Coordinates of C-alpha atoms in Angstrom, one line a residue:
Chain A
X1 CA -14.9 -36.6 74.5
X2 CA -16.4 -39.9 73.3
X3 CA -15.1 -41.8 76.3
X4 CA -16.7 -39.5 78.8
X5 CA -19.9 -39.4 76.8
X6 CA -20.0 -43.2 76.9
X7 CA -19.4 -43.4 80.6
X8 CA -22.2 -40.9 81.1
X9 CA -24.5 -42.9 78.9
X10 CA -23.6 -46.1 80.7
X11 CA -24.1 -44.4 84.0
X12 CA -27.6 -43.4 82.9
X13 CA -28.4 -46.9 81.7
X14 CA -27.4 -48.7 84.9
X15 CA -29.2 -46.2 87.0
X16 CA -26.0 -45.3 88.8
X17 CA -26.1 -41.6 89.8
X18 CA -23.7 -39.1 88.3
X19 CA -22.0 -38.5 91.6
X20 CA -20.8 -42.0 92.1
X21 CA -19.1 -42.1 88.7
X22 CA -15.5 -43.3 89.0
X23 CA -13.1 -40.4 88.4
X24 CA -9.8 -41.3 86.8
X25 CA -6.8 -39.5 88.4
X26 CA -5.8 -38.5 84.8
X27 CA -7.6 -37.5 81.7
X28 CA -9.4 -40.4 80.0
X29 CA -7.7 -39.4 76.8
X30 CA -4.5 -41.0 78.1
X31 CA -6.2 -44.4 77.7
X32 CA -6.3 -43.8 74.0
X33 CA -3.0 -41.9 73.6
X34 CA -0.7 -44.0 75.7
X35 CA -1.3 -47.3 73.8
X36 CA -1.1 -45.5 70.5
X37 CA 2.1 -43.7 71.4
X38 CA 3.5 -47.1 72.5
X39 CA 2.6 -48.6 69.1
X40 CA 4.6 -45.7 67.5
X41 CA 7.6 -46.2 69.8
X42 CA 7.8 -50.0 69.7
X43 CA 9.4 -50.4 66.3
X44 CA 12.2 -48.0 67.2
X45 CA 12.7 -49.6 70.6
X46 CA 12.8 -52.9 68.8
X47 CA 15.4 -51.5 66.4
X48 CA 17.7 -50.6 69.3
X49 CA 17.2 -53.8 71.2
X50 CA 17.7 -56.2 68.3
X51 CA 20.9 -54.4 67.2
X52 CA 22.5 -55.6 70.4
X53 CA 21.0 -59.1 70.3
X54 CA 22.9 -62.2 69.2
X55 CA 21.8 -64.0 66.0
X56 CA 20.9 -67.0 68.1
X57 CA 18.4 -64.9 70.1
X58 CA 16.8 -63.6 66.9
X59 CA 16.8 -66.9 65.1
X60 CA 15.1 -68.8 67.9
X61 CA 11.4 -69.5 67.6
X62 CA 9.7 -67.6 68.9
X63 CA 12.4 -65.0 68.8
X64 CA 13.5 -63.4 72.1
X65 CA 11.8 -60.0 72.7
X66 CA 14.5 -58.8 75.1
X67 CA 18.3 -59.1 74.7
X68 CA 20.0 -61.3 77.4
X69 CA 22.9 -58.8 77.4
X70 CA 24.6 -56.3 75.1
X71 CA 26.0 -58.3 72.2
X72 CA 28.0 -56.2 69.8
X73 CA 28.3 -59.1 67.3
X74 CA 26.0 -57.3 64.9
X75 CA 28.1 -54.2 64.9
X76 CA 31.3 -56.2 64.4
X77 CA 29.7 -58.1 61.5
X78 CA 28.7 -54.8 59.9
X79 CA 32.2 -53.4 60.2
X80 CA 33.8 -56.5 58.8
X81 CA 31.4 -57.1 55.9
X82 CA 30.5 -53.7 54.7
X83 CA 31.9 -50.2 54.3
X84 CA 29.6 -48.5 56.7
X85 CA 32.2 -46.0 58.0
X86 CA 32.9 -45.0 54.4
X87 CA 29.2 -44.7 53.6
X88 CA 28.7 -42.6 56.8
X89 CA 31.5 -40.3 55.6
X90 CA 30.0 -40.1 52.1
X91 CA 26.5 -39.2 53.5
X92 CA 28.1 -36.6 55.8
X93 CA 29.9 -35.0 52.9
X94 CA 26.9 -34.9 50.6
X95 CA 24.5 -33.6 53.3
X96 CA 27.1 -31.2 54.7
X97 CA 27.8 -29.6 51.3
X98 CA 24.1 -29.5 50.5
X99 CA 23.3 -27.8 53.8
X100 CA 26.0 -25.1 53.5
X101 CA 25.4 -24.4 49.8
X102 CA 21.6 -24.2 50.2
X103 CA 22.2 -21.7 53.0
X104 CA 24.6 -19.6 50.9
X105 CA 22.9 -19.7 47.5
X106 CA 19.5 -19.7 49.0
X107 CA 20.3 -16.6 51.0
X108 CA 21.9 -14.8 48.0
X109 CA 19.0 -15.7 45.7
X110 CA 16.4 -15.0 48.3
X111 CA 17.8 -11.6 49.2
X112 CA 18.0 -10.6 45.5
X113 CA 14.4 -11.5 45.0
X114 CA 13.3 -9.9 48.2
X115 CA 15.1 -6.6 48.2
X116 CA 16.7 -5.8 44.8
X117 CA 15.1 -4.5 41.6
X118 CA 16.6 -6.1 38.5
X119 CA 15.6 -6.9 35.0
X120 CA 13.7 -10.1 34.7
X121 CA 13.2 -10.6 38.5
X122 CA 9.4 -11.3 38.3
X123 CA 9.7 -13.8 35.5
X124 CA 12.6 -15.6 37.2
X125 CA 10.7 -15.9 40.5
X126 CA 7.6 -17.3 38.8
X127 CA 9.8 -19.7 36.8
X128 CA 11.5 -20.9 40.0
X129 CA 8.3 -21.4 41.8
X130 CA 7.0 -23.4 38.9
X131 CA 9.9 -25.7 39.1
X132 CA 8.8 -26.7 42.6
X133 CA 5.8 -28.4 40.9
X134 CA 8.0 -30.6 38.7
X135 CA 8.1 -34.1 40.1
X136 CA 11.5 -35.7 40.5
X137 CA 10.6 -38.7 38.3
X138 CA 10.2 -36.4 35.3
X139 CA 13.7 -35.0 35.6
X140 CA 15.6 -38.1 36.9
X141 CA 16.3 -39.7 33.5
X142 CA 17.7 -36.6 31.8
X143 CA 19.5 -35.6 35.0
X144 CA 21.2 -39.0 34.9
X145 CA 22.2 -38.3 31.3
X146 CA 23.5 -34.8 32.2
X147 CA 25.6 -36.2 35.1
X148 CA 26.9 -38.9 32.8
X149 CA 28.0 -36.4 30.2
X150 CA 29.7 -34.4 33.0
X151 CA 31.5 -37.6 34.0
X152 CA 30.0 -37.4 37.5
X153 CA 28.2 -40.7 37.6
X154 CA 29.5 -43.0 40.3
X155 CA 31.0 -40.1 42.2
X156 CA 29.7 -38.0 45.1
X157 CA 29.6 -35.1 42.7
X158 CA 26.6 -36.6 41.0
X159 CA 24.8 -36.5 44.4
X160 CA 26.0 -33.1 45.4
X161 CA 25.4 -31.0 42.2
X162 CA 21.6 -31.5 42.0
X163 CA 21.2 -30.7 45.7
X164 CA 23.4 -27.6 45.8
X165 CA 20.4 -25.3 45.9
X166 CA 16.6 -25.9 45.9
X167 CA 13.9 -23.5 44.9
X168 CA 12.4 -24.2 48.3
X169 CA 15.4 -22.6 50.0
X170 CA 15.4 -19.6 47.8
X171 CA 11.7 -19.0 48.2
X172 CA 11.5 -19.7 52.0
X173 CA 14.4 -17.2 52.6
X174 CA 12.8 -14.6 50.3
X175 CA 9.6 -14.8 52.2
X176 CA 11.4 -14.4 55.5
X177 CA 13.6 -11.5 54.3
X178 CA 10.4 -9.7 53.1
X179 CA 9.1 -9.9 56.6
X180 CA 12.1 -8.1 58.1
X181 CA 11.9 -4.3 58.6
X182 CA 13.6 -2.5 55.7
X183 CA 14.8 0.4 57.9
X184 CA 17.6 -1.6 59.5
X185 CA 19.2 -2.3 56.1
X186 CA 18.6 1.3 54.8
X187 CA 20.7 2.7 57.6
X188 CA 23.6 0.4 56.6
X189 CA 23.3 1.4 52.9
X190 CA 23.5 5.1 53.9
X191 CA 26.8 4.3 55.6
X192 CA 28.0 2.9 52.2
X193 CA 27.8 -0.8 53.0
X194 CA 27.7 -3.1 50.0
X195 CA 24.7 -5.4 49.5
X196 CA 26.7 -8.4 50.4
X197 CA 27.8 -6.8 53.6
X198 CA 24.3 -5.8 54.5
X199 CA 23.1 -9.4 53.8
X200 CA 25.8 -11.0 55.9
X201 CA 26.1 -8.5 58.7
X202 CA 22.5 -7.4 59.2
X203 CA 20.0 -9.6 57.5
X204 CA 21.3 -13.1 58.1
X205 CA 21.9 -12.7 61.9
X206 CA 18.2 -11.8 62.1
X207 CA 17.1 -14.8 60.0
X208 CA 18.2 -17.6 62.3
X209 CA 14.7 -19.4 62.3
X210 CA 14.5 -19.4 58.5
X211 CA 18.1 -20.5 58.1
X212 CA 17.6 -23.3 60.6
X213 CA 14.5 -24.5 58.7
X214 CA 16.4 -24.6 55.4
X215 CA 19.3 -26.4 57.1
X216 CA 17.1 -29.0 58.8
X217 CA 15.0 -29.8 55.8
X218 CA 18.0 -29.9 53.5
X219 CA 19.8 -32.3 55.9
X220 CA 16.7 -34.5 56.2
X221 CA 16.0 -34.8 52.5
X222 CA 19.7 -35.4 51.4
X223 CA 20.5 -37.7 54.3
X224 CA 17.4 -39.8 53.8
X225 CA 17.3 -39.9 50.0
X226 CA 17.5 -43.3 48.3
X227 CA 16.1 -42.8 44.8
X228 CA 18.8 -40.6 43.4
X229 CA 21.9 -42.4 44.9
X230 CA 20.4 -45.6 43.6
X231 CA 20.4 -44.2 40.1
X232 CA 23.6 -42.3 40.1
X233 CA 25.9 -44.6 42.1
X234 CA 27.1 -48.1 41.2
X235 CA 30.4 -48.6 43.0
X236 CA 30.1 -49.4 46.7
X237 CA 32.9 -47.0 47.8
X238 CA 30.6 -44.2 46.6
X239 CA 27.4 -45.4 48.4
X240 CA 25.6 -43.2 50.8
X241 CA 24.3 -44.8 54.0
X242 CA 20.8 -45.3 52.7
X243 CA 22.0 -47.0 49.5
X244 CA 24.5 -49.0 51.5
X245 CA 21.9 -50.1 54.0
X246 CA 19.5 -51.2 51.3
X247 CA 22.1 -53.2 49.6
X248 CA 23.5 -54.7 52.8
X249 CA 20.0 -55.9 53.7
X250 CA 19.6 -57.5 50.3
X251 CA 22.8 -59.4 50.7
X252 CA 22.8 -60.4 54.4
X253 CA 19.1 -60.7 55.1
X254 CA 19.5 -63.6 57.4
X255 CA 22.0 -61.6 59.6
X256 CA 19.2 -59.5 61.2
X257 CA 21.2 -58.3 64.2
X258 CA 23.8 -56.9 61.8
X259 CA 21.2 -55.4 59.5
X260 CA 19.6 -53.7 62.5
X261 CA 23.1 -52.5 63.7
X262 CA 23.6 -50.9 60.3
X263 CA 20.1 -49.5 60.4
X264 CA 20.8 -47.9 63.8
X265 CA 24.0 -46.3 62.4
X266 CA 21.9 -44.9 59.5
X267 CA 19.2 -43.4 61.6
X268 CA 21.1 -42.3 64.7
X269 CA 22.4 -39.0 63.3
X270 CA 18.9 -38.0 62.4
X271 CA 17.5 -39.2 65.7
X272 CA 20.1 -37.4 67.7
X273 CA 19.6 -34.2 65.7
X274 CA 15.9 -34.5 66.2
X275 CA 16.1 -35.0 69.9
X276 CA 18.7 -32.2 70.3
X277 CA 16.7 -29.6 68.3
X278 CA 13.2 -30.9 68.5
X279 CA 11.5 -27.5 68.5
X280 CA 13.3 -26.4 65.4
X281 CA 12.6 -29.7 63.7
X282 CA 8.9 -29.6 64.4
X283 CA 8.7 -26.0 63.3
X284 CA 10.6 -26.8 60.1
X285 CA 8.4 -29.8 59.3
X286 CA 5.3 -27.8 59.9
X287 CA 6.5 -24.9 57.7
X288 CA 7.5 -27.3 55.0
X289 CA 3.9 -28.1 54.8
X290 CA 2.2 -24.8 55.3
X291 CA 4.3 -22.9 52.9
X292 CA 4.5 -25.6 50.2
Chain B
X1 CA 33.5 3.4 40.4
X2 CA 33.4 7.2 40.4
X3 CA 31.3 9.1 37.9
X4 CA 33.0 10.0 34.6
X5 CA 34.2 13.6 34.6
X6 CA 31.4 15.5 32.8
X7 CA 31.4 18.6 30.8
X8 CA 29.8 21.6 32.5
X9 CA 27.3 22.0 29.8
X10 CA 25.2 19.1 30.9
X11 CA 22.3 20.2 33.2
X12 CA 22.2 19.0 36.8
X13 CA 18.9 17.2 36.1
X14 CA 20.4 15.1 33.4
X15 CA 23.4 14.4 35.5
X16 CA 21.2 13.1 38.3
X17 CA 19.3 10.9 35.9
X18 CA 22.4 9.4 34.5
X19 CA 23.7 8.6 38.0
X20 CA 20.5 7.0 38.9
X21 CA 20.5 4.9 35.7
X22 CA 24.1 3.9 36.5
X23 CA 23.2 2.9 40.0
X24 CA 20.3 0.9 38.8
X25 CA 22.5 -0.9 36.3
X26 CA 25.0 -1.7 39.0
X27 CA 22.2 -3.0 41.3
X28 CA 21.0 -5.2 38.5
X29 CA 24.5 -6.6 38.0
X30 CA 24.8 -7.3 41.7
X31 CA 21.4 -9.0 41.8
X32 CA 22.2 -11.2 38.9
X33 CA 25.5 -12.3 40.5
X34 CA 23.5 -13.1 43.7
X35 CA 20.9 -15.2 41.9
X36 CA 22.9 -16.8 39.1
X37 CA 24.1 -19.9 41.0
X38 CA 20.5 -20.7 42.1
X39 CA 19.1 -19.9 38.6
X40 CA 21.8 -22.0 36.9
X41 CA 21.3 -25.0 39.0
X42 CA 17.6 -24.9 39.6
X43 CA 16.5 -24.1 36.0
X44 CA 19.4 -26.1 34.5
X45 CA 18.4 -29.2 36.4
X46 CA 14.6 -28.9 36.1
X47 CA 13.5 -27.0 33.0
X48 CA 16.1 -28.5 30.7
X49 CA 15.5 -32.1 32.0
X50 CA 11.7 -31.5 31.8
X51 CA 12.0 -30.6 28.1
X52 CA 14.5 -33.4 27.5
X53 CA 12.2 -35.9 29.1
X54 CA 9.4 -34.8 26.9
X55 CA 11.6 -35.4 23.8
X56 CA 12.7 -38.7 25.2
X57 CA 9.2 -39.9 25.6
X58 CA 8.8 -39.9 21.8
X59 CA 12.0 -41.9 21.3
X60 CA 13.2 -45.4 21.7
X61 CA 16.3 -44.9 23.8
X62 CA 18.4 -47.4 25.8
X63 CA 20.7 -44.7 27.2
X64 CA 23.7 -46.1 25.1
X65 CA 23.0 -46.3 21.4
X66 CA 21.6 -43.4 19.5
X67 CA 17.9 -43.1 19.9
X68 CA 15.3 -43.1 17.2
X69 CA 11.9 -41.3 16.9
X70 CA 8.9 -43.4 17.4
X71 CA 6.2 -40.7 17.8
X72 CA 3.4 -41.7 20.2
X73 CA 4.4 -45.3 20.3
X74 CA 5.6 -45.2 23.9
X75 CA 2.4 -43.7 25.1
X76 CA 0.3 -46.1 23.0
X77 CA 2.3 -49.0 24.4
X78 CA 1.6 -47.8 27.9
X79 CA -2.1 -48.1 27.4
X80 CA -1.6 -51.7 26.3
X81 CA 1.0 -52.7 29.0
X82 CA -0.7 -54.8 31.7
X83 CA 2.3 -54.1 34.0
X84 CA 1.7 -50.3 33.8
X85 CA -2.0 -50.8 34.3
X86 CA -1.2 -52.9 37.4
X87 CA 1.2 -50.2 38.6
X88 CA -1.4 -47.5 38.2
X89 CA -4.0 -49.6 40.1
X90 CA -1.6 -50.4 42.9
X91 CA -0.6 -46.8 43.3
X92 CA -4.3 -45.7 43.3
X93 CA -5.2 -48.2 46.0
X94 CA -2.2 -47.2 48.1
X95 CA -3.2 -43.5 47.7
X96 CA -6.9 -44.1 48.3
X97 CA -6.1 -45.8 51.6
X98 CA -3.1 -43.8 52.8
X99 CA -4.3 -40.2 52.2
X100 CA -7.8 -40.3 53.9
X101 CA -6.5 -42.4 56.8
X102 CA -3.5 -40.2 57.5
X103 CA -5.6 -37.0 57.3
X104 CA -8.5 -38.2 59.4
X105 CA -6.4 -39.9 62.0
X106 CA -4.0 -36.9 62.0
X107 CA -6.9 -34.5 62.6
X108 CA -8.3 -36.7 65.3
X109 CA -5.0 -37.0 67.1
X110 CA -4.3 -33.2 66.7
X111 CA -7.7 -32.4 68.2
X112 CA -7.0 -34.7 71.2
X113 CA -3.5 -33.3 71.7
X114 CA -4.8 -29.7 71.4
X115 CA -6.7 -30.2 74.7
X116 CA -4.7 -29.2 77.6
X117 CA -3.7 -32.6 78.9
X118 CA -0.4 -33.7 80.4
X119 CA 2.4 -35.2 78.5
X120 CA 1.3 -33.6 75.2
X121 CA 4.9 -32.9 74.3
X122 CA 5.9 -36.5 74.8
X123 CA 3.0 -37.8 72.7
X124 CA 3.7 -35.4 69.9
X125 CA 7.4 -36.3 69.9
X126 CA 6.6 -40.0 69.7
X127 CA 4.2 -39.5 66.8
X128 CA 6.6 -37.3 64.8
X129 CA 9.9 -39.3 65.4
X130 CA 9.1 -41.9 62.6
X131 CA 8.6 -39.0 60.1
X132 CA 12.3 -38.1 60.2
X133 CA 13.5 -41.6 59.7
X134 CA 14.4 -42.5 56.1
X135 CA 12.2 -44.8 54.1
X136 CA 15.2 -47.1 53.7
X137 CA 15.5 -47.5 57.5
X138 CA 11.8 -47.9 57.9
X139 CA 11.8 -50.6 55.2
X140 CA 14.6 -52.6 56.6
X141 CA 13.2 -52.3 60.1
X142 CA 9.8 -53.5 59.1
X143 CA 11.2 -56.2 56.8
X144 CA 12.7 -57.6 60.0
X145 CA 9.8 -57.1 62.3
X146 CA 7.4 -58.6 59.7
X147 CA 9.7 -61.4 58.7
X148 CA 7.4 -64.4 58.7
X149 CA 10.0 -66.6 60.3
X150 CA 12.2 -64.5 62.6
X151 CA 10.0 -61.4 63.0
X152 CA 8.7 -60.1 66.3
X153 CA 5.2 -59.5 64.7
X154 CA 4.4 -63.1 64.3
X155 CA 5.7 -63.9 67.8
X156 CA 3.4 -61.2 69.3
X157 CA 0.4 -62.5 67.1
X158 CA 1.0 -66.0 68.6
X159 CA 0.5 -64.7 72.1
X160 CA -3.0 -63.5 71.0
X161 CA -3.6 -66.9 69.3
X162 CA -3.4 -65.5 65.8
X163 CA -1.8 -67.8 63.2
X164 CA 1.4 -66.5 61.6
X165 CA 1.0 -64.1 58.7
X166 CA 3.2 -63.8 55.6
X167 CA 3.0 -59.9 55.3
X168 CA 5.3 -58.9 52.5
X169 CA 5.3 -62.3 50.9
X170 CA 1.5 -62.5 50.7
X171 CA 0.2 -60.7 47.5
X172 CA -3.0 -60.0 49.3
X173 CA -1.3 -58.3 52.3
X174 CA 1.8 -56.6 50.9
X175 CA 0.2 -53.4 49.7
X176 CA -1.8 -53.0 52.9
X177 CA 1.3 -53.5 55.0
X178 CA 3.0 -50.7 53.0
X179 CA 0.0 -48.4 53.8
X180 CA 0.4 -49.3 57.5
X181 CA 4.1 -48.5 57.5
X182 CA 3.5 -45.2 55.7
X183 CA 0.8 -44.3 58.3
X184 CA 3.3 -45.1 61.0
X185 CA 5.8 -42.7 59.5
X186 CA 3.5 -40.1 57.9
X187 CA 0.8 -39.6 60.5
X188 CA 3.1 -37.3 62.6
X189 CA 3.3 -34.9 59.8
X190 CA -0.5 -34.4 59.6
X191 CA -0.6 -34.1 63.4
X192 CA 1.9 -31.3 63.6
X193 CA 0.5 -29.4 60.7
X194 CA -3.0 -29.6 62.2
X195 CA -1.7 -28.7 65.6
X196 CA -0.1 -25.6 64.2
X197 CA -3.4 -24.8 62.4
X198 CA -5.4 -25.3 65.5
X199 CA -3.4 -22.5 67.2
X200 CA -4.8 -20.2 64.6
X201 CA -8.5 -21.0 65.2
X202 CA -9.8 -17.6 66.5
X203 CA -10.6 -17.9 70.2
X204 CA -13.3 -15.1 70.1
X205 CA -15.2 -17.1 67.5
X206 CA -15.2 -20.2 69.8
X207 CA -16.2 -18.0 72.8
X208 CA -19.0 -16.5 70.8
X209 CA -20.3 -19.8 69.6
X210 CA -20.1 -21.2 73.2
X211 CA -22.2 -18.2 74.4
X212 CA -24.7 -19.0 71.8
X213 CA -25.0 -22.4 73.4
X214 CA -23.1 -24.5 70.9
X215 CA -22.0 -27.9 72.2
X216 CA -18.7 -29.5 71.6
X217 CA -19.8 -31.3 68.5
X218 CA -21.3 -28.1 67.1
X219 CA -18.1 -26.2 67.9
X220 CA -16.1 -28.8 66.0
X221 CA -18.5 -29.1 63.1
X222 CA -19.3 -25.4 62.6
X223 CA -16.3 -23.5 63.9
X224 CA -13.1 -25.6 64.1
X225 CA -13.4 -27.7 61.0
X226 CA -14.4 -24.8 58.7
X227 CA -11.4 -22.8 59.8
X228 CA -9.2 -25.8 59.2
X229 CA -10.5 -26.2 55.6
X230 CA -7.5 -24.5 53.9
X231 CA -5.1 -26.7 55.8
X232 CA -7.1 -29.8 55.1
X233 CA -7.2 -29.0 51.4
X234 CA -3.4 -28.5 51.5
X235 CA -2.9 -31.8 53.3
X236 CA -5.0 -33.7 50.8
X237 CA -3.0 -32.2 48.0
X238 CA 0.4 -32.8 49.7
X239 CA -0.3 -36.3 50.9
X240 CA -1.8 -37.3 47.5
X241 CA 1.2 -36.0 45.6
X242 CA 3.6 -37.8 48.0
X243 CA 1.6 -41.0 47.9
X244 CA 1.5 -41.1 44.1
X245 CA 5.3 -40.8 44.1
X246 CA 6.0 -43.6 46.7
X247 CA 9.2 -45.5 45.7
X248 CA 11.9 -45.9 48.3
X249 CA 9.8 -47.9 50.7
X250 CA 8.7 -50.3 48.0
X251 CA 12.3 -50.7 46.7
X252 CA 13.6 -51.6 50.1
X253 CA 10.8 -54.0 51.2
X254 CA 9.1 -55.8 48.3
X255 CA 10.8 -54.6 45.0
X256 CA 7.4 -54.5 43.5
X257 CA 6.5 -58.1 44.4
X258 CA 5.1 -60.5 45.3
X259 CA 3.8 -61.1 41.8
X260 CA 3.6 -57.4 41.0
X261 CA 1.3 -56.8 44.0
X262 CA 3.2 -53.7 45.1
X263 CA 4.6 -52.4 41.8
X264 CA 3.8 -48.7 41.9
X265 CA 4.1 -46.2 39.1
X266 CA 7.5 -44.8 40.2
X267 CA 8.9 -48.3 40.6
X268 CA 7.6 -49.0 37.1
X269 CA 9.4 -45.9 35.8
X270 CA 12.6 -46.7 37.6
X271 CA 12.5 -50.3 36.3
X272 CA 11.9 -49.3 32.7
X273 CA 14.6 -46.6 32.7
X274 CA 17.4 -48.0 34.8
X275 CA 16.9 -51.8 34.8
X276 CA 15.5 -52.5 31.4
X277 CA 17.2 -49.5 29.9
X278 CA 14.1 -48.4 27.9
X279 CA 14.5 -44.8 28.9
X280 CA 12.1 -43.4 26.3
X281 CA 9.3 -45.7 27.6
X282 CA 10.2 -44.8 31.2
X283 CA 10.0 -41.1 30.3
X284 CA 6.6 -41.5 28.8
X285 CA 5.4 -43.2 32.0
X286 CA 6.9 -40.3 34.0
X287 CA 5.0 -37.8 31.9
X288 CA 1.7 -39.6 32.5
X289 CA 2.4 -39.4 36.3
X290 CA 3.5 -35.8 36.1
X291 CA 0.4 -34.8 34.2
X292 CA -1.8 -36.6 36.7
X293 CA 0.0 -34.8 39.6
X294 CA -0.5 -31.5 37.8
X295 CA -4.2 -32.1 37.2
X296 CA -4.7 -33.0 40.9
X297 CA -2.8 -29.9 42.0
X298 CA -4.7 -27.6 39.6
X299 CA -8.1 -29.2 40.5
X300 CA -7.6 -28.8 44.2
X301 CA -6.6 -25.2 43.7
X302 CA -9.9 -24.6 41.8
X303 CA -11.8 -26.3 44.6
X304 CA -9.9 -24.2 47.2
X305 CA -10.7 -21.0 45.3
X306 CA -14.4 -21.8 45.1
X307 CA -14.5 -22.8 48.8
X308 CA -12.9 -19.5 49.7
X309 CA -15.4 -17.6 47.7
X310 CA -18.2 -19.5 49.3
X311 CA -16.9 -18.8 52.8
X312 CA -16.4 -15.1 52.0
X313 CA -19.9 -14.9 50.5
X314 CA -21.3 -16.5 53.7
X315 CA -19.7 -14.0 56.0
X316 CA -20.7 -11.0 53.9

């Protein structure tokens, strides 16, 4: 808009007629968008490139901006000097359990709130919604004390228990279930199905979008979290990838190729998931906002 | 469970009622079995710790030895603590830069991407990708790129004849660099939220305004932006709350330094509770933050309500 306006104004100034105005073969907006998109992409491209560079290439001044060949020294260094495979597994376990249990407990809770009448349901729902407003910093110290008294500190259990089910999962699924037509379920009750059967056979198969939103957002938050693992975990065999990467960088900060190799290992699962299910990711991210 | 054999003397009406009551009780039991895992975990790990934190904030506690009550001493000490004051100032500067920039730039980009131009999908992808990457990965990546000695940033600056910068090691730059990285990763969120909201701008309204001779600027100013108001209010709230809670990125890149230039509130809380083991003091600081977040959320809700009333009044 502004660009075309300026060209028009300039055309008027120089007395050049409107007809002779140079027409770009593409929208002028690309002149703004393309460089900006490049700025957004370059750090990530640089991450991939530098992970396959040799340390000599990086430590040169000025550093090389393109690798001379694929050098796996960084990856080798990472595997020899850190427990990245172990951390990868830990992260996978924590995120995997969190995703499954949020789907299960979120569905059960959400369904009860959406379709069942029971004593105390309104109070509970309000209470649960209110907990969404409690910032993590307020609860982290006592949560640490709770986990300590349960003997879970320094184990994956300390990471798993607090992320088993979030109010967000319950609330999002409740809202989705409410939007489904009741008639489908009523027919099943008439046939004598239990609530659990109705939920799993009829409601959940219709709830794929909401379930995928819960799965994606749970995966993103648990996989990417650093604060809580930093507090709950001391021993390096129990690190998650984020905690491992943060520590690895602190200890080997001159081994940039290796740090970038470790970084790539940390972000690759998220990047691949994002590329593979881009539509669902963007929808989930948007809804995390609009329904918050 | 079959109904208990009943004596014939009980009327049919009463029987029906009893059956209904029984069914309701059974339903209630099922419902509670459905929600109890969620209730146990969510309430147990939020309400209980919230109360606990409140009690902690009136105690001197090192997480090991028995704590002792100190009344309001922790809160009083916070007001006198220059490090806390610095943390509040840094957090406010960070928030005051990040929130408006992310929203204004996000809105601008969304408006551009909402026009039917080619490659919109590719642009959107590139803007959103950094959002899914962890703050830890962002931090290590930019620590490398912005390394004064080995970083690519200074190599690129040299091409343009700019002298090498210190970035994270310069107290005057570090906080600004953190804002820039947060914009890199957080802008995409604002873009996709605005893009979704732009789909909901009623097309007839735009047509009507156009027929009335409204230019592009008028359309934007008087039709598009007003319909986006609820989303904008939400984004201000959301981004502010997230900005005030920034921690991971700071921990990975600067650890609050240099010279405390990037110590933010949550970093202060974490340091007090888990490095200096003054949990009570940390809890008091956490309560100050939580109350601030609550006031902001409540304040914006009031503004939003008033705005809605005003809009409804205008259309009436």
